[in-house]
Coordinates of C-alpha atoms and ligand atoms in Angstrom, one line a residue:
M3 CA 101.8 149.2 55.7
S4 CA 101.8 152.8 53.2
S5 CA 104.1 154.5 54.4
D6 CA 101.7 157.4 52.0
S7 CA 98.9 156.4 54.0
V8 CA 96.7 159.2 55.4
R9 CA 95.4 156.5 58.5
N10 CA 96.3 154.2 60.1
I11 CA 94.9 152.7 62.4
V12 CA 95.7 149.5 64.6
V13 CA 92.9 147.9 65.5
V14 CA 94.2 144.9 69.0
G15 CA 92.8 142.1 69.8
G16 CA 91.6 138.9 67.6
G17 CA 88.5 138.0 69.2
I18 CA 85.0 138.6 67.8
I19 CA 85.1 142.3 67.8
G20 CA 88.9 142.7 67.1
C21 CA 87.8 140.8 64.0
T22 CA 84.8 141.9 63.1
T23 CA 86.1 145.6 63.1
A24 CA 87.7 145.0 60.9
Y25 CA 85.6 143.2 58.2
Y26 CA 83.4 146.7 59.3
L27 CA 85.8 149.3 58.6
T28 CA 87.4 147.5 55.3
R29 CA 84.0 147.7 54.1
H30 CA 83.1 151.3 55.1
P31 CA 82.3 153.6 52.1
A32 CA 85.2 155.8 53.5
F33 CA 88.0 153.1 53.7
V34 CA 90.5 153.7 50.6
P35 CA 93.2 151.1 50.9
S36 CA 95.9 152.8 49.7
Q37 CA 94.8 156.0 51.9
V38 CA 93.8 153.2 54.9
S39 CA 95.9 150.7 56.8
I40 CA 93.7 149.3 59.4
T41 CA 96.3 146.5 61.0
L42 CA 94.9 143.6 63.9
L43 CA 97.2 142.7 66.4
E44 CA 96.2 139.6 68.2
A45 CA 98.7 137.9 71.9
S46 CA 97.9 134.4 70.1
T47 CA 100.7 132.3 69.1
R48 CA 97.8 130.5 67.9
G49 CA 95.6 132.8 65.5
A50 CA 92.8 134.7 65.7
A51 CA 89.8 133.4 68.5
Q52 CA 92.0 131.5 70.9
G53 CA 89.7 133.4 73.3
A54 CA 86.1 133.7 74.7
S55 CA 85.0 134.5 70.9
G56 CA 86.1 131.1 69.7
K57 CA 84.9 129.2 73.3
A58 CA 81.8 130.4 72.8
G59 CA 78.0 128.6 72.7
G60 CA 77.2 131.0 69.8
L61 CA 73.6 131.8 70.7
V62 CA 72.2 135.2 68.6
A63 CA 69.4 136.4 70.7
K64 CA 67.0 138.8 70.9
W65 CA 66.6 138.9 73.4
A66 CA 69.9 139.8 74.4
Y67 CA 70.9 143.0 75.9
P68 CA 72.1 145.4 76.0
K69 CA 68.9 146.7 73.4
E70 CA 70.0 149.0 71.4
L71 CA 72.8 147.1 70.0
V72 CA 70.5 144.0 69.8
N73 CA 68.9 146.1 67.5
V74 CA 71.3 146.0 64.3
S75 CA 72.8 143.2 65.7
F76 CA 70.4 141.1 64.5
N77 CA 69.9 142.6 61.2
E78 CA 73.0 142.6 61.4
H79 CA 74.0 139.0 61.5
V80 CA 70.9 138.5 58.9
K81 CA 72.7 140.0 56.3
L82 CA 76.2 138.5 56.7
A83 CA 74.6 135.1 56.6
N84 CA 72.9 136.8 53.4
E85 CA 76.0 138.4 51.8
H86 CA 79.1 136.0 52.9
N87 CA 76.8 132.2 52.8
G88 CA 77.0 132.0 56.5
K89 CA 75.0 128.7 56.1
D90 CA 77.7 126.8 55.0
R91 CA 81.1 129.0 55.9
W92 CA 79.9 129.4 59.9
G93 CA 77.0 127.4 60.7
W94 CA 74.6 130.5 61.0
R95 CA 70.8 128.8 61.3
Y96 CA 67.5 129.9 63.5
V97 CA 67.2 127.7 66.1
S98 CA 64.6 126.7 68.5
T99 CA 65.7 127.9 72.3
G100 CA 63.7 126.8 75.8
S101 CA 64.5 126.0 79.4
W102 CA 64.4 122.6 80.4
E103 CA 64.1 121.5 83.9
G104 CA 64.5 117.6 85.0
R105 CA 65.8 114.8 86.8
G106 CA 69.6 113.6 86.2
D107 CA 69.3 110.2 85.8
P108 CA 73.7 109.5 87.4
L109 CA 76.1 107.5 84.9
P110 CA 77.2 104.7 86.8
D111 CA 80.2 105.5 88.1
D112 CA 78.9 108.8 88.8
L113 CA 77.3 107.9 92.3
D114 CA 80.5 110.2 93.9
A115 CA 80.5 112.9 91.9
R116 CA 81.3 116.1 94.0
P117 CA 81.9 119.9 92.0
S118 CA 86.0 120.2 91.4
N119 CA 87.3 123.2 93.3
S120 CA 87.1 125.7 90.6
L121 CA 83.2 125.5 90.8
K122 CA 82.4 127.0 94.4
R123 CA 82.6 130.2 93.8
E124 CA 80.2 129.3 90.1
K125 CA 78.7 132.6 88.8
S126 CA 75.5 132.6 86.0
L127 CA 76.3 133.0 82.7
E128 CA 73.7 135.9 83.2
K129 CA 72.2 135.1 79.4
T130 CA 68.9 134.6 80.8
L131 CA 68.8 138.4 82.4
G132 CA 67.5 140.3 78.8
L133 CA 64.2 138.1 78.6
P134 CA 60.9 139.9 79.3
D135 CA 60.3 139.4 83.5
G136 CA 56.9 136.3 82.2
R137 CA 59.3 134.5 80.2
K138 CA 62.3 133.9 82.9
V139 CA 64.0 130.9 83.2
G140 CA 61.9 128.2 86.4
S141 CA 58.4 131.4 85.4
N142 CA 55.6 130.1 83.2
R143 CA 56.9 126.6 82.7
K144 CA 53.6 124.8 80.5
L145 CA 54.0 120.9 82.4
T146 CA 53.2 119.3 78.5
G147 CA 56.1 117.7 77.5
L148 CA 58.9 118.0 75.3
P149 CA 58.5 119.2 71.5
D150 CA 57.8 117.0 69.3
D151 CA 61.8 117.2 67.9
L152 CA 63.5 117.5 70.5
L153 CA 64.7 113.5 70.7
W154 CA 67.8 114.4 72.5
V155 CA 67.1 114.9 76.4
K156 CA 65.3 112.0 78.3
E157 CA 61.3 112.1 78.0
H158 CA 60.5 110.7 81.2
L159 CA 63.1 112.3 83.1
T160 CA 61.3 116.2 81.8
Q161 CA 59.9 118.1 84.6
S162 CA 58.9 120.7 81.9
Y163 CA 59.8 122.6 79.2
S164 CA 58.6 125.8 77.6
S165 CA 60.0 127.9 75.0
M166 CA 61.5 130.8 75.3
A167 CA 61.6 132.7 71.8
P168 CA 59.6 133.3 69.3
E169 CA 60.1 132.1 65.5
G170 CA 62.8 133.8 64.0
A171 CA 63.8 135.5 67.4
T172 CA 66.8 133.3 68.6
A173 CA 69.3 132.1 66.0
Q174 CA 72.7 130.4 65.7
V175 CA 76.9 130.5 64.5
H176 CA 79.9 128.5 65.5
P177 CA 81.9 131.6 66.7
Y178 CA 85.4 130.2 65.8
L179 CA 84.7 129.6 62.1
F180 CA 82.4 133.8 62.5
T181 CA 85.0 134.9 63.7
T182 CA 88.2 133.6 61.4
S183 CA 85.6 134.4 58.7
M184 CA 85.3 138.1 60.0
L185 CA 88.9 137.9 59.7
D186 CA 89.6 136.4 57.1
L187 CA 86.5 138.9 55.0
A188 CA 88.9 141.3 56.9
K189 CA 92.2 140.4 54.9
E190 CA 90.4 139.5 51.3
K191 CA 90.2 143.8 51.1
G192 CA 92.9 144.7 52.3
A193 CA 93.5 143.9 56.6
Q194 CA 96.9 143.4 58.0
F195 CA 96.8 140.3 60.6
K196 CA 99.9 140.3 63.0
S197 CA 100.7 137.4 65.6
G198 CA 102.4 139.8 68.8
T199 CA 101.1 141.8 71.5
V200 CA 100.6 145.5 72.3
T201 CA 101.9 146.1 76.0
S202 CA 101.0 150.1 75.7
I203 CA 99.7 152.5 74.1
I204 CA 101.8 156.1 72.6
Q205 CA 101.0 159.0 72.2
S206 CA 102.1 162.7 72.0
G207 CA 99.8 166.0 72.6
G208 CA 96.2 164.5 74.1
K209 CA 96.5 162.6 70.8
V210 CA 97.4 158.7 69.9
T211 CA 100.9 158.3 68.2
G212 CA 101.6 154.4 68.1
V213 CA 101.4 151.4 69.8
K214 CA 104.1 149.1 71.3
Y215 CA 104.0 146.2 70.4
V216 CA 106.3 142.7 71.2
E217 CA 106.1 140.6 68.2
A218 CA 104.8 135.9 68.7
G219 CA 108.3 134.7 69.9
Q220 CA 110.5 138.2 69.6
S221 CA 111.5 140.0 73.3
E222 CA 113.0 143.2 71.4
S223 CA 109.6 145.8 71.3
Q224 CA 109.0 146.9 68.5
T225 CA 106.9 150.7 67.4
L226 CA 103.9 150.6 64.4
P227 CA 103.0 154.3 64.6
A228 CA 98.6 154.7 64.3
T229 CA 96.8 157.4 64.3
D230 CA 93.9 156.2 65.6
V231 CA 93.8 152.4 68.0
V232 CA 90.8 150.5 68.4
V233 CA 91.4 149.1 71.5
C234 CA 89.1 145.3 71.2
G235 CA 91.4 142.8 74.4
G236 CA 88.1 141.2 76.0
A237 CA 89.0 140.6 79.5
W238 CA 93.3 142.4 78.9
S239 CA 92.1 145.2 77.6
P240 CA 92.4 146.6 80.7
A241 CA 97.2 145.9 80.5
L242 CA 96.6 148.0 78.3
I243 CA 93.5 151.0 79.4
S244 CA 94.8 150.2 82.9
R245 CA 91.3 151.9 84.4
L246 CA 89.0 150.5 82.5
P247 CA 86.7 148.4 85.2
I248 CA 86.3 145.0 83.1
Q249 CA 87.5 141.5 84.7
G250 CA 87.8 137.8 83.7
M251 CA 84.7 135.5 84.4
R252 CA 86.0 131.3 83.3
A253 CA 84.0 129.5 82.0
H254 CA 84.3 125.6 80.7
S255 CA 83.1 124.2 78.0
V256 CA 83.0 120.8 76.2
V257 CA 81.9 119.5 72.7
I258 CA 80.4 115.8 72.4
R259 CA 80.2 114.4 69.0
T260 CA 77.2 112.9 68.1
E261 CA 76.8 109.4 66.6
A262 CA 75.9 109.1 62.6
T263 CA 72.3 108.1 63.5
A264 CA 71.8 110.7 66.0
I265 CA 68.6 113.0 65.3
I266 CA 69.4 116.1 66.8
A267 CA 67.5 118.9 66.4
P268 CA 67.7 122.5 66.2
Y269 CA 67.8 123.0 69.7
V270 CA 69.1 125.5 72.3
L271 CA 68.1 124.7 76.1
F272 CA 69.1 126.1 79.7
T273 CA 68.4 123.6 81.8
E274 CA 67.5 122.9 85.3
I275 CA 69.0 119.3 86.3
T276 CA 68.5 117.9 89.7
G277 CA 68.8 114.7 91.5
L278 CA 72.7 113.7 90.5
G279 CA 74.0 114.8 94.3
N280 CA 75.3 118.3 93.8
G281 CA 72.2 121.1 94.1
V282 CA 71.1 121.8 90.6
V283 CA 73.1 122.4 87.9
T284 CA 72.3 125.1 85.2
P285 CA 74.9 123.9 81.6
E286 CA 73.3 125.3 78.5
I287 CA 73.4 122.6 75.6
Y288 CA 74.0 123.8 72.3
A289 CA 72.4 121.5 69.3
R290 CA 75.4 122.6 65.7
P291 CA 74.3 122.1 62.6
D292 CA 77.8 120.1 62.2
G293 CA 76.5 117.2 64.0
T294 CA 78.1 117.8 67.8
V295 CA 76.6 119.0 70.3
Y296 CA 78.3 122.2 73.1
A297 CA 77.4 122.5 76.4
C298 CA 79.1 125.1 79.4
G299 CA 79.1 125.6 82.5
P300 CA 78.5 128.5 84.9
G301 CA 81.6 130.9 85.3
D302 CA 84.5 131.6 88.1
Y303 CA 86.9 134.1 89.1
S304 CA 89.9 132.2 89.0
P305 CA 93.0 134.5 88.4
L306 CA 93.2 136.2 84.3
P307 CA 96.9 134.1 82.7
D308 CA 98.4 137.2 80.9
N309 CA 98.0 135.5 77.3
V310 CA 95.0 133.3 76.4
D311 CA 97.6 130.6 75.4
D312 CA 98.0 130.2 79.4
V313 CA 94.5 129.8 79.7
V314 CA 94.1 126.5 82.0
V315 CA 91.4 124.1 82.2
D316 CA 90.0 122.7 85.0
P317 CA 89.8 118.3 84.4
T318 CA 86.7 118.4 87.1
A319 CA 84.5 121.2 85.4
C320 CA 84.8 119.7 82.4
E321 CA 84.1 116.3 83.7
N322 CA 81.6 117.0 86.0
L323 CA 80.0 119.1 83.0
L324 CA 79.9 116.0 80.7
K325 CA 78.8 113.8 83.5
N326 CA 75.7 116.3 83.8
V327 CA 74.8 116.5 80.3
C328 CA 74.6 112.8 79.6
A329 CA 72.8 112.0 82.3
I330 CA 69.9 114.0 80.6
S331 CA 70.3 112.9 77.4
D332 CA 71.4 109.2 75.5
E333 CA 72.8 110.7 72.2
L334 CA 75.8 112.6 74.0
R335 CA 76.3 109.2 76.5
A336 CA 76.9 108.0 72.6
G337 CA 78.6 110.2 71.3
T338 CA 82.8 111.0 71.8
T339 CA 83.7 114.2 73.6
E340 CA 85.8 115.9 71.0
V341 CA 87.0 119.2 73.0
R342 CA 87.1 120.5 76.6
Q343 CA 88.1 123.4 76.9
A344 CA 88.0 126.9 79.2
C345 CA 88.2 131.3 79.0
Y346 CA 87.0 134.3 79.9
L347 CA 84.5 136.1 79.0
P348 CA 85.0 140.2 79.5
V349 CA 82.3 141.3 82.0
S350 CA 82.4 145.0 83.7
S351 CA 82.8 144.7 87.5
I352 CA 81.0 147.7 87.8
G353 CA 78.1 146.2 86.2
G354 CA 76.1 147.6 82.4
G355 CA 78.1 147.4 80.0
P356 CA 80.1 147.2 76.4
I357 CA 82.0 149.9 76.7
I358 CA 82.3 151.3 74.0
G359 CA 83.6 154.0 71.7
E360 CA 86.1 157.2 72.2
A361 CA 88.5 157.7 75.7
E362 CA 88.9 161.3 74.3
K363 CA 89.6 162.3 77.9
I364 CA 92.8 159.6 77.8
A365 CA 93.7 160.2 74.2
K366 CA 91.9 161.2 71.3
G367 CA 92.1 158.6 68.2
L368 CA 91.8 155.9 71.4
F369 CA 89.3 153.8 71.0
V370 CA 88.1 151.0 73.3
A371 CA 84.8 148.1 72.1
T372 CA 84.7 145.4 75.4
G373 CA 83.1 144.2 77.9
H374 CA 80.8 142.0 76.1
T375 CA 80.0 139.4 79.1
C376 CA 77.8 136.8 77.9
W377 CA 76.7 139.3 74.4
G378 CA 79.8 139.0 72.3
I379 CA 78.9 136.8 69.6
S380 CA 75.7 138.0 69.4
N381 CA 76.5 141.8 69.8
A382 CA 79.9 142.0 67.7
P383 CA 78.4 142.9 64.4
G384 CA 76.6 146.1 65.8
T385 CA 79.5 147.1 67.7
A386 CA 81.6 146.4 64.9
K387 CA 79.7 148.4 62.3
A388 CA 79.1 151.7 65.6
M389 CA 83.1 151.5 65.7
A390 CA 84.1 151.9 62.2
E391 CA 81.5 154.8 61.5
L392 CA 82.9 156.3 64.2
V393 CA 86.8 155.7 63.2
M394 CA 85.4 156.7 59.9
E395 CA 83.4 158.9 60.1
G396 CA 83.9 160.6 64.1
H397 CA 80.8 159.2 64.8
M398 CA 77.7 156.6 64.9
K399 CA 75.1 156.4 62.4
C400 CA 73.3 153.1 63.3
A401 CA 73.0 153.2 66.5
D402 CA 72.9 155.9 69.7
L403 CA 75.3 153.8 71.9
K404 CA 75.4 157.2 75.2
R405 CA 74.9 155.0 77.6
L406 CA 78.4 152.9 76.9
H407 CA 80.3 155.9 76.1
P408 CA 83.5 155.5 78.3
S409 CA 83.0 158.1 80.0
K410 CA 80.4 156.8 81.9
F411 CA 82.6 153.8 83.0
I412 CA 85.9 155.2 83.4
Ligands
LIG25 C1 81.3 129.5 77.9 C2 80.8 130.5 77.8 C3 79.4 130.7 76.7 C4 79.1 132.0 76.0 N1 78.5 132.4 75.1 C5 77.2 133.4 74.5 C6 76.8 132.8 72.9 O1 76.7 131.9 73.1 N2 76.3 133.8 73.3 C7 76.6 135.1 73.4 O2 76.9 136.1 72.3 N3 78.4 135.5 73.6 C8 78.7 134.2 73.8 N4 79.8 133.9 75.0 C9 80.5 135.6 76.0 C10 81.2 135.6 74.2 O3 82.3 134.3 74.5 C11 82.3 137.3 74.3 O4 81.3 138.6 75.1 C12 83.3 137.6 72.9 O5 83.8 136.4 72.7 C13 83.8 138.5 73.6 O6 85.0 139.0 72.8 P1 86.5 140.1 72.6 O7 86.6 140.1 71.3 O8 85.7 141.3 73.1 O9 87.4 139.4 74.0 P2 87.9 137.9 73.3 O10 87.4 136.2 72.1 O11 88.9 137.0 75.4 O12 88.8 138.1 72.2 C14 89.7 139.0 73.2 C15 91.4 138.5 71.7 O13 92.2 140.3 72.1 C16 94.0 139.8 72.9 N5 94.7 140.3 73.1 C17 93.8 140.4 74.1 N6 94.9 142.4 74.3 C18 96.3 141.7 73.9 C19 97.7 143.4 74.0 N7 98.3 143.7 74.2 N8 97.8 142.6 72.0 C20 97.5 141.7 71.6 N9 96.1 140.8 71.3 C21 95.3 140.6 72.8 C22 93.4 138.5 73.2 O14 95.0 137.6 73.6 C23 91.7 137.8 72.5 O15 92.6 136.9 71.9 C24 80.3 133.2 75.6 C25 81.1 133.6 76.5 C26 81.4 132.8 77.0 C27 82.4 132.3 77.9

């Protein structure tokens, strides 16, 4: 950080919200590197995007919520992809999205499959809540079979398929690649990345003056002066601002590499699968342009660990998820599982959200951008653009986010 800097902006959290905020701060017209320093602090020792932002599905949808963020975010995703070759850099592409309902064909060793303990209190990720009523999964179904090019689910097991969005209304990114690209692009313009956990926000006279942090691998805390602090800590944000009504919901996911000969058309499927001996299961399945297919299961409320690096993966939850998705697809069954993982979505415990704005009742210069639930990938660019305007100019221009202001939540 330059000692001559007029402003020292500290972004806490190297997930998609923090990294994209750093990107938009460096692209703001008022950002002059000799006068403004931007430092992003991330608690993981493994770099950015180690939480939900690296382990999400990556759907970008016009039906996402809240609308005031979606309206900006979808267009910004398109612009970012055009400007930085998102197609090659982070797997940007338009994708078809549909709800698929049918039977599963159990694997031979699947007859005694039973849900793991962690799935007993399972919770939907609630992505379909933003759809207009008539298009919710389970309604308005055509029994006319699958689209011609959707060959990677078994036709004879399909009871119904219906499109969930018109062409051009859903797209996808690879969330880890998108998040780390945002950070790299921010660094190219002068933002700094530090590995360390922010332990407290320092304020004086009602104004933020710095943060205390512990560098990765050290035990002594250090102080970083700050004129502005943007808390983008995802599920861990209440560790810094205890009044934030945010809790973490854990969800498991897997990534399967399909065989080179498999034809995997670009679809995201919201499934309802029966016949596997454990009621209805509802995995989401995302074909990706790199020949892999990602799938995620429901959420549970297992306790949040202190650090993103210590998230516990329940192997049984991953195994059940694999069995469920392989039960409807020969292509997935023939593939190789590359990743079994878990992460925590930041969810508002009082409903609504995300929470975005200046928490001036706590301290001037303290900003919050968290609680994006199941839509943080989709809504990151709108959030970040609005935050950059607020921090650099004192007000948001691209969106009216009054409903999401911290004062409504804390
Ligand atoms: C299974 C699953 C599928 C999903 N699919 C989609 C999807 O298809 N589309 C979509 O739009 N959204 C999706 N989401 C939601 C999306 O992943 C989240 O909303 C988003 O990643 C949240 O980003 P974040 O940056 O707020 O949090 P995180 O990704 O959790 O990042 C927060 C970071 O802050 C760091 N941090 C926290 N506190 C501190 C501190 N004190 N000091 C330093 N660093 C700190 C953490 O270590 C972490 O790296 C999905 C989520 C899950 C779990």
